[in-house]
Amino acid sequence: MFRTQDSGGKPRILFVDAYDSFSNNIVALLEISLEVHVTVVKIDHDISDLATFLSPYSAVVVGPGPGNPCKPEDIGFIDKIWSLKETDLIPILGICLGFQCLAVAFGATIERLKTPKHGITSVILHNGTSIFSGVGGIQAVQYHSLHANIGHAIQIQRAVSYPAQLWSSTRSCPALEPLAWDLDDLQNGAVLMAVRHTKKPFWGIQYHPESICTDQENIMVVENWWKESQRWNSENRSEANQESFHRLDEYDVHLKTSIDNMAVGESQAAINLPLEQDPILSALKSRMNVGSVDISTANSISLSVPELCETLRLDGFDTLLLDSELAEGGIGRCSIIGLIIPNKTIQIEYSAGSQSVRYGIVGKGSSDSINLERHGNSIWQYLSFIMKELKTKSEWGASDFSPFWGGFIGYVSYEMGLSNIGALRRNSTADPGFNPKSNTRPDMNFAFIERSLVIDHQRNKVYIQTLLEGDGNWCNKMEIKLARKPFEDTRARRNSRERREAEYQRLFPSGPLFSKEPSSNDMEANTRDAVNIYLKASKVDMPAEDEYRKKVKLCQESIAAGDSYELCLTAQTTLRIPKTTYPSNISWHMYKILREKNPAPFGAYIRLGSVTILSCSPERFLSWDRESACQLRPIKGTVKKTPGMTKELAEEILSSQKERAENLMIVDLIRHDLHGVVGPGNVRVDQLMVVEEYKTVYQLVSVIGGNLHPTAETSSSGTLQRSQTANSESDTPSLVDNKRVTGIDVLAASLPPGSMTGAPKLRSCQILDRLEDHVPRGIYSGVLGYLSVCGSGDFSVIIRSAVKYDDEGHPSSKDTTYSASPAQAEDHQKPSGKRAKIRKEEVVNDDVWHIGAGGAVTGLSTDLGEWEEMRTKLDSTLRAFEPKRVLTTRQRREEEELERSKAMAYWMSQQIS
């Protein structure tokens, strides 16, 4: 009897990964349902002797992936598996691309479907034999745009002469016996779903048994395949020799060593680093009471989060605000204000292009470098090391409610995510829109916060927190300051008089507009007028409609060719605004406008170094608590709230096949990312495609959860390999021997966000880079949030956001004109009534704001629909840069009617689709 087992007594299966974004889900399915040990190898792995390499395994599963089975570069060594000698045969199951490779190897042709089926659930008709023995009705998810044509009558004539003919082999493919068909789609006709080889131990299925929406009957299909494989092995294979086992053990050890060096986790290289050799850790430990946090509690004050920031004078430079005041449904219940301590707060920057780390003091630039060699040359390992060394526990009750006690607050760019999966391409001078500065800007930018305020909107409390040793006096002073309610206190108003007057003089240096001292209301009005002037001078450079729609069609061509299932196409809009005389904290005023016009549960104002981010993101990317649970909340599907739009109507719109397919693809992709870190049995889908209501939109949301501390009973028993080629996902961690993992592992493995890439992630990112003209997305499509010393973390996707770099801009023209508002007319408008000109000496350069927007393109998309979706998302942010308008009642009604018409038109287009 043939037997191959690992050291734990489990049979061994080899999984061949074609760089797909669902592979880990299949590995999890195999290990849980079959109780086997799975080793993963990439299709481009260098194997000199395939028969010898395969001999220690009980079976092989060839997985899905992008591309065409007829292209050698898309299938690697897969085609050699089917031509093994009779004496070297091994049971094989092909899934999706693996299934198509099997079909091509034995005579089938590969053709395009008329309508690609990605994320589409269909009823599968099978004959109840072989791997379908005892299986009931099946509903399965398909991810393919190509299909195998075996020359069957049902494919050519769309009919058979008698029912049993459906399961007969064909003249062109006599060695392949059909086992299942999809007859649901009239446009595509009959699509072959499963086959078996009539003489060899080869089986294949076109659909995806691992998808969350494929029903449980498919587990029996996998189990049946395993039973048939074991039966074939016992009858046809001799027991593997000891030499083969020795080679396999060496191979597994090699994989384990290579992955240990790349994984995040609790790296021994990092743990053994002498503390005195790390400058950041030494500086922090010298002033922190490591292991504890001082927390005071104040009753909530009658101020909004922005008002609180302004009261505490935190509305200027170097501000870190994570604003969840507008969250609903218990999502993001706390807002966090990270306080910058002058000449003390440490900032760390990392550039993915140069793979360099720099650090310094916030406001003074990052000039010193850090050598990552002792941390596996991984910034993720380094962050894990710092957070582990500064891990803090508190025995005080308020700490149970505050998610953030101190730690890193900042952002990670989209390009940092690309570097994680081996898809980063340095910006070239030959690229359209080349900007040499994009190669040197930080892709990871964090400040280590030692003093913070956390506003608990659910408990109506403010937590005053410090990590500094002997800093209780500051907590007491802040508690007293908040208790005085300075924003409403008349004494505080008098104390702020000098500040108001100084700012007033800066705005209008030629003299006051009022004969009396400006009041608080006067000051606010004039600030709004100054902001209005600033906005009126803006010049907007938007994507061209015809160009964007052309790119949508190119996306669909890639999808039809089998290179991607879904592509999240984006475009950049830039606004240039002359730096004239305006409030020094103009970006803060812009954030308040954006916040008012586009309320969202994950707002943020980040002013750190030379970067400013204004974000009103609706999407949480990833959060994890201090215990063992992590959660991802992808959004795919949004309906704007307009007059007449109800939740019931939104649910009907978002129940369309297109919307659900988009969401499902990202759910399955995230499950793959998470399985690769925490292992089988530790991933769950807590909420699948549920419409949630927010202040301005309805959204189709799914929730995927994971257990960060897997138990021995539920963890993966195998080792996941990453290819050692140039396309390797070099920094993405995998679970190795039940290694204790952290939220940082999940963060590193999940970037860039799947909702901003499509699937499969690697190939999709490469296609998108080409279609987006190699212009870096930068901070847009990345994530921002915090890493807390208590062990928790929370990050949102950077969408519905505007970004500005201080190093960008160019000298403006000699004179810049603008339309003065009535409040400025007395000071700036010429007696002739013509528009005023700003003096040359007042013009330094331009502020350049970047706004990204896009949408997920699938085979069911239309180029017009995708353009309109991109414009809707763009406009939601662009509204913050529109000068204030005063509408009449009639104009307001007309705009409401227009919005209602757009919503109904969108709903009708979905119904037609």
Short mmCIF file of N, CA and C in Angstrom, two decimals, residues 39 120 306 456 621 770 822:
data_model
loop_
_atom_site.label_atom_id
_atom_site.label_comp_id
_atom_site.label_asym_id
_atom_site.label_seq_id
_atom_site.Cartn_x
_atom_site.Cartn_y
_atom_site.Cartn_z
N THR A 39 1.88 21.25 0.90
CA THR A 39 3.04 22.09 0.56
C THR A 39 2.71 22.81 -0.75
N ILE A 120 -19.66 34.79 -10.30
CA ILE A 120 -21.04 34.42 -10.65
C ILE A 120 -21.35 33.02 -10.12
N PRO A 306 -13.53 68.59 15.68
CA PRO A 306 -12.77 69.73 15.16
C PRO A 306 -12.77 70.92 16.13
N ASP A 456 -14.37 58.95 23.39
CA ASP A 456 -15.28 57.81 23.30
C ASP A 456 -16.69 58.35 23.11
N PHE A 621 -10.34 49.32 6.56
CA PHE A 621 -9.56 48.27 5.90
C PHE A 621 -9.35 47.08 6.84
N ARG A 770 0.11 49.58 -15.96
CA ARG A 770 0.25 49.91 -17.38
C ARG A 770 -0.89 50.80 -17.85
N PRO A 822 -18.14 89.45 -1.46
CA PRO A 822 -18.61 90.74 -0.94
C PRO A 822 -17.84 91.19 0.30
#
